[in-house]
Coordinates of C-alpha atoms and ligand atoms in Angstrom, one line a residue:
M12 CA 134.0 100.4 99.8
R13 CA 133.3 99.6 96.2
D14 CA 132.4 102.3 93.7
R15 CA 128.6 102.6 93.9
E16 CA 128.1 103.3 90.2
E17 CA 130.1 100.3 89.2
L18 CA 128.2 98.2 91.7
K19 CA 124.9 99.4 90.3
K20 CA 125.9 98.4 86.8
E21 CA 127.0 95.0 88.1
V22 CA 123.6 94.5 89.9
R23 CA 121.7 95.5 86.7
A24 CA 123.8 93.0 84.6
L25 CA 123.3 90.2 87.2
L26 CA 119.5 90.9 87.1
K27 CA 119.5 90.5 83.3
E28 CA 121.6 87.4 83.4
R29 CA 119.3 85.7 86.0
D30 CA 116.0 86.9 84.4
A31 CA 115.3 88.7 87.7
I32 CA 113.3 91.7 88.8
M33 CA 114.4 93.9 91.7
L34 CA 111.7 95.2 93.9
A35 CA 112.4 97.7 96.7
H36 CA 110.2 99.0 99.5
N37 CA 109.9 102.7 99.9
Y38 CA 112.0 102.6 103.1
Q39 CA 115.0 101.0 101.5
R40 CA 118.4 102.8 101.3
D41 CA 118.6 105.4 98.5
E42 CA 121.1 103.3 96.5
V43 CA 118.8 100.3 96.6
Q44 CA 115.7 102.3 95.5
E45 CA 117.8 103.9 92.7
T46 CA 118.8 100.6 91.3
A47 CA 115.5 98.7 91.6
D48 CA 113.1 98.0 88.8
L49 CA 110.2 99.1 90.9
T50 CA 109.8 100.8 94.3
G51 CA 106.5 100.8 96.2
D52 CA 104.4 100.1 99.3
S53 CA 103.7 96.5 100.5
L54 CA 100.5 96.3 98.3
A55 CA 102.1 97.5 95.0
L56 CA 105.1 95.2 95.5
S57 CA 102.9 92.2 96.3
Q58 CA 101.0 92.9 93.1
A59 CA 104.2 93.4 91.1
A60 CA 105.6 90.1 92.4
A61 CA 102.4 88.3 91.4
D62 CA 102.2 89.9 87.9
S63 CA 105.9 89.9 86.9
P64 CA 106.9 87.4 84.2
A65 CA 110.5 87.3 85.6
K66 CA 111.8 84.0 86.9
V67 CA 113.5 85.5 89.9
I68 CA 112.3 88.2 92.3
V69 CA 114.9 90.0 94.4
F70 CA 112.8 91.5 97.2
C71 CA 114.6 94.3 99.0
G72 CA 112.4 94.9 102.1
V73 CA 111.7 92.8 105.2
H74 CA 111.0 89.1 105.4
F75 CA 107.2 89.1 105.4
M76 CA 107.2 91.0 102.1
A77 CA 109.5 88.5 100.4
E78 CA 107.5 85.7 101.9
S79 CA 104.3 87.2 100.5
A80 CA 106.0 87.2 97.0
A81 CA 106.9 83.5 97.5
I82 CA 103.3 82.7 98.5
L83 CA 101.8 84.4 95.5
S84 CA 104.4 83.1 93.0
P85 CA 105.5 79.6 93.9
Q86 CA 106.9 79.0 90.4
K87 CA 109.4 81.9 90.8
T88 CA 112.5 82.0 92.9
V89 CA 112.3 84.7 95.6
I90 CA 115.5 86.1 97.1
I91 CA 115.8 88.3 100.1
P92 CA 119.3 89.8 100.1
R93 CA 119.4 89.9 103.9
M94 CA 117.7 86.9 105.6
D95 CA 118.0 88.8 108.9
A96 CA 115.8 91.7 107.8
G97 CA 112.7 90.9 109.8
C98 CA 109.8 93.0 111.0
P99 CA 109.4 93.1 114.8
M100 CA 105.7 93.8 114.5
A101 CA 105.2 90.6 112.4
D102 CA 107.0 88.7 115.2
M103 CA 104.5 90.0 117.8
I104 CA 101.8 87.4 117.0
T105 CA 102.4 83.6 116.6
P106 CA 100.0 81.0 115.1
E107 CA 99.4 79.7 118.7
D108 CA 98.4 83.2 119.8
L109 CA 96.0 83.5 116.9
I110 CA 94.4 80.1 117.4
K111 CA 93.6 81.1 121.0
E112 CA 92.0 84.4 119.9
K113 CA 90.0 82.7 117.2
E114 CA 88.6 80.2 119.8
K115 CA 87.3 83.1 121.8
R116 CA 85.5 84.5 118.8
P117 CA 83.9 81.7 116.7
G118 CA 82.7 82.8 113.3
V119 CA 84.5 86.2 113.5
P120 CA 86.6 86.8 110.5
V121 CA 90.3 87.6 111.0
V122 CA 91.9 90.4 109.0
A123 CA 95.7 90.0 109.0
Y124 CA 97.9 93.0 108.1
V125 CA 100.5 91.7 105.7
N126 CA 103.1 92.4 108.4
T127 CA 102.6 88.8 109.6
S128 CA 104.2 85.4 109.0
A129 CA 103.0 83.0 106.4
A130 CA 101.8 80.7 109.2
V131 CA 99.7 83.5 110.7
K132 CA 98.3 84.5 107.3
A133 CA 97.3 80.8 106.8
L134 CA 95.0 81.1 109.8
S135 CA 93.4 84.3 108.6
D136 CA 90.4 85.0 106.4
I137 CA 91.8 87.9 104.4
C138 CA 95.0 90.1 104.4
C139 CA 95.2 93.9 104.2
T140 CA 97.9 96.5 103.9
S141 CA 97.9 100.1 105.1
A142 CA 96.7 101.0 101.5
N143 CA 93.5 99.0 101.6
A144 CA 92.7 98.2 105.2
V145 CA 89.4 100.2 105.4
S146 CA 88.1 98.7 102.1
V147 CA 89.2 95.2 103.2
V148 CA 87.3 95.4 106.5
N149 CA 84.2 96.9 104.8
S150 CA 84.3 94.2 102.1
L151 CA 83.4 91.5 104.7
T152 CA 79.8 90.6 105.2
E153 CA 80.1 89.9 108.9
D154 CA 79.4 92.7 111.5
R155 CA 82.4 91.8 113.7
V156 CA 86.0 91.7 112.7
Y157 CA 89.2 90.7 114.5
M158 CA 92.3 92.5 113.2
I159 CA 95.9 91.5 113.7
P160 CA 98.7 92.4 114.7
D161 CA 98.8 96.2 114.7
K162 CA 96.8 97.9 117.4
N163 CA 97.4 101.3 115.7
L164 CA 96.3 100.4 112.2
S165 CA 93.3 98.6 113.7
H166 CA 92.4 101.6 115.8
Y167 CA 92.7 103.8 112.7
V168 CA 90.5 101.5 110.6
S169 CA 87.9 101.3 113.4
L170 CA 87.4 105.1 113.2
T171 CA 85.7 104.8 109.8
A172 CA 84.9 101.1 109.1
R173 CA 81.3 100.1 109.5
K174 CA 82.2 97.1 111.8
K175 CA 82.5 96.2 115.4
M176 CA 86.2 95.7 115.7
E177 CA 88.6 94.1 118.2
W178 CA 92.3 93.7 117.7
W179 CA 95.7 92.2 118.9
G180 CA 98.1 94.6 120.7
G181 CA 101.1 94.6 118.3
F182 CA 102.8 97.7 117.1
C183 CA 105.7 99.0 114.9
P184 CA 108.6 100.0 117.2
T185 CA 109.8 102.5 114.7
H186 CA 106.5 104.4 114.2
E187 CA 105.8 104.1 118.0
R188 CA 108.9 106.3 118.7
L189 CA 107.3 109.4 117.1
K190 CA 106.2 111.7 119.9
V191 CA 103.3 114.2 119.9
S192 CA 105.7 116.9 121.2
E193 CA 107.9 116.3 118.1
V194 CA 105.0 116.7 115.7
L195 CA 103.7 119.8 117.5
K196 CA 107.2 121.3 117.4
A197 CA 107.5 120.7 113.7
K198 CA 104.1 122.3 113.1
E199 CA 105.0 125.3 115.2
E200 CA 108.3 125.8 113.3
N201 CA 106.6 125.4 109.9
P202 CA 103.4 127.4 109.9
G203 CA 101.2 126.5 106.9
A204 CA 102.8 123.0 106.7
V205 CA 100.6 119.9 106.4
F206 CA 101.1 116.8 108.3
V207 CA 100.8 113.3 106.8
C208 CA 101.4 110.1 108.7
H209 CA 101.3 106.4 108.4
P210 CA 98.5 104.5 110.2
E211 CA 101.1 102.6 112.2
C212 CA 101.6 105.8 114.2
N213 CA 99.7 105.8 117.5
P214 CA 96.2 107.4 117.7
E215 CA 97.5 110.6 119.4
I216 CA 99.7 111.2 116.3
V217 CA 97.0 110.2 113.9
R218 CA 94.7 112.8 115.5
L219 CA 97.1 115.5 114.5
A220 CA 97.4 114.5 110.9
D221 CA 95.8 116.2 107.8
H222 CA 96.1 112.9 106.0
V223 CA 96.8 109.3 107.0
C224 CA 97.9 106.8 104.3
S225 CA 100.3 104.1 103.2
T226 CA 103.8 105.0 102.1
S227 CA 102.8 105.1 98.4
G228 CA 99.7 107.2 99.4
M229 CA 102.2 109.8 100.6
Y230 CA 103.7 110.3 97.1
K231 CA 100.2 110.9 95.8
F232 CA 99.4 113.3 98.6
A233 CA 102.7 115.2 98.2
K234 CA 102.0 115.8 94.5
K235 CA 98.4 116.9 95.1
T236 CA 98.7 119.2 98.2
E237 CA 99.1 122.9 97.6
A238 CA 101.2 123.2 100.8
Q239 CA 104.9 123.8 100.1
T240 CA 106.0 122.1 103.3
I241 CA 105.0 118.6 104.3
I242 CA 105.7 117.1 107.7
V243 CA 106.0 113.3 107.2
G244 CA 105.3 110.9 110.0
T245 CA 106.9 107.7 108.7
E246 CA 110.3 106.0 108.2
M247 CA 112.8 108.4 106.6
G248 CA 113.6 106.3 103.6
I249 CA 110.4 107.8 102.1
L250 CA 112.3 111.0 101.5
Y251 CA 114.3 109.6 98.6
K252 CA 111.4 109.6 96.2
L253 CA 109.4 112.4 97.8
K254 CA 112.3 114.8 97.1
K255 CA 113.0 113.4 93.7
E256 CA 109.4 113.8 92.6
N257 CA 108.7 117.1 94.3
P258 CA 112.0 119.1 94.1
E259 CA 110.2 122.4 94.8
K260 CA 108.6 121.2 98.0
N261 CA 110.1 120.9 101.5
F262 CA 109.8 117.7 103.5
I263 CA 110.3 117.4 107.2
I264 CA 110.7 114.2 109.2
P265 CA 109.8 115.3 112.8
S266 CA 111.9 112.8 114.6
K267 CA 115.4 111.3 114.2
A268 CA 114.1 108.1 115.6
L269 CA 112.0 107.4 112.5
I270 CA 114.4 104.8 111.1
C271 CA 113.7 101.1 110.8
P272 CA 117.0 99.2 111.4
N273 CA 115.7 96.2 109.5
M274 CA 114.8 98.1 106.4
K275 CA 118.2 99.6 106.4
L276 CA 120.1 96.3 106.5
T277 CA 120.1 95.7 102.8
T278 CA 122.9 97.2 100.8
L279 CA 123.7 97.0 97.1
D280 CA 126.6 94.7 98.0
D281 CA 124.1 92.3 99.5
V282 CA 121.9 92.4 96.4
A283 CA 124.9 91.6 94.2
E284 CA 126.1 88.8 96.4
S285 CA 122.7 87.1 96.7
L286 CA 122.2 87.2 92.9
K287 CA 125.7 85.9 92.2
E288 CA 125.3 83.0 94.5
M289 CA 121.5 82.7 94.2
K290 CA 121.3 82.4 97.9
N291 CA 118.8 83.5 100.6
I292 CA 115.9 81.9 98.8
V293 CA 112.6 82.3 100.6
T294 CA 110.3 79.3 100.6
V295 CA 107.0 78.5 102.3
P296 CA 105.8 74.9 103.0
D297 CA 103.0 73.9 100.6
D298 CA 100.2 73.4 103.2
I299 CA 100.8 76.9 104.7
R300 CA 101.3 78.5 101.3
A301 CA 98.0 77.4 99.9
K302 CA 96.0 78.8 102.9
A303 CA 98.1 82.0 103.1
K304 CA 97.6 82.5 99.3
A305 CA 93.8 82.4 99.7
A306 CA 94.0 85.3 102.2
L307 CA 96.3 87.3 100.0
D308 CA 94.4 86.6 96.8
R309 CA 91.2 87.7 98.5
M310 CA 92.9 91.0 99.5
L311 CA 94.2 91.6 96.0
K312 CA 90.6 91.8 94.7
V313 CA 89.8 94.7 97.0
P314 CA 90.6 98.3 95.7
R315 CA 93.0 100.7 97.4
D316 CA 91.6 103.2 100.0
F317 CA 93.7 106.0 98.5
Ligands
LIG23 P1 103.4 100.3 103.5 O1 102.5 99.1 103.2 O2 102.7 101.5 103.7 O3 104.5 100.3 102.5 O4 104.0 100.0 105.0 C1 104.7 98.8 105.3 C2 105.4 99.0 106.5 O5 106.1 98.1 107.0 C3 105.3 100.2 107.2 O6 106.1 100.2 108.4
LIG24 FE1 108.1 96.5 110.5 FE2 107.9 99.0 111.4 FE3 110.0 98.3 110.1 FE4 107.6 98.5 108.9 S1 108.8 100.2 109.8 S2 109.1 96.9 108.6 S3 106.3 97.8 110.5 S4 109.4 97.5 112.1

């Protein structure tokens, strides 16, 4: 295995040489987060991809995230270091599925979680992330909304949104693995701890939470809460920055199963290789890109929930 410090320096030098910016999702491996120019949730990274003056974007995350960057910035070269880093939830709805659902509900706007393919976004009215989903749904003038693909995020939004909502039955296999018994055990073992979870967790878990938010929302919450111990219901890559920013606090991931295999595929070696060879470029056909961009642009005008 190559020396990690040396590799980090090599990646930084390659980024400079290629006029590239390295973005890393909050679930990425520590070494990837450590080397990136910016870490964040899906919303922050989409915004950074759209705003960055760099010619090349190296997107360390999963495919739909890099694809969103390519949709928003067609003039930039978007690289995903591992082409095989997909999101199983995004694969749970196809354009054909969505066309059928839309036919059943003429005139009902479709809100697509960014965890969808470009072709599905192109058939949707507006996108959302876990950081703005309630505001996005409430921003619509219609009374009814159809939300895709995550049944758990949709259920969570329906608790507070002022809309009649229906949704597709997709889910995140990683968050779905968190059990109520594991959260209750962590609470019992840590009296006085607060529990924060991602809205991709199922409703039984959400019901136990003191706060529900996106991954970046968790950093804000961790800084703000007076509790010394925080039980965190999301993928364990979140710990890297939580611990770094709050060395005096104690963070507990209640289940060993909270690990997204796709998010963990990317190593620094992959980043260096893709930059050296300028390979794994993500592109989206123009007709799909224009329609998907309209749904993403509409979302970017809506403020964050938290
Ligand atoms: P965030 O938008 O909160 O970063 O979540 C993305 C994701 O895929 C969570 O599983
Ligand atoms: Fe997809 Fe879940 Fe992994 Fe997020 S954690 S990328 S939703 S599989």
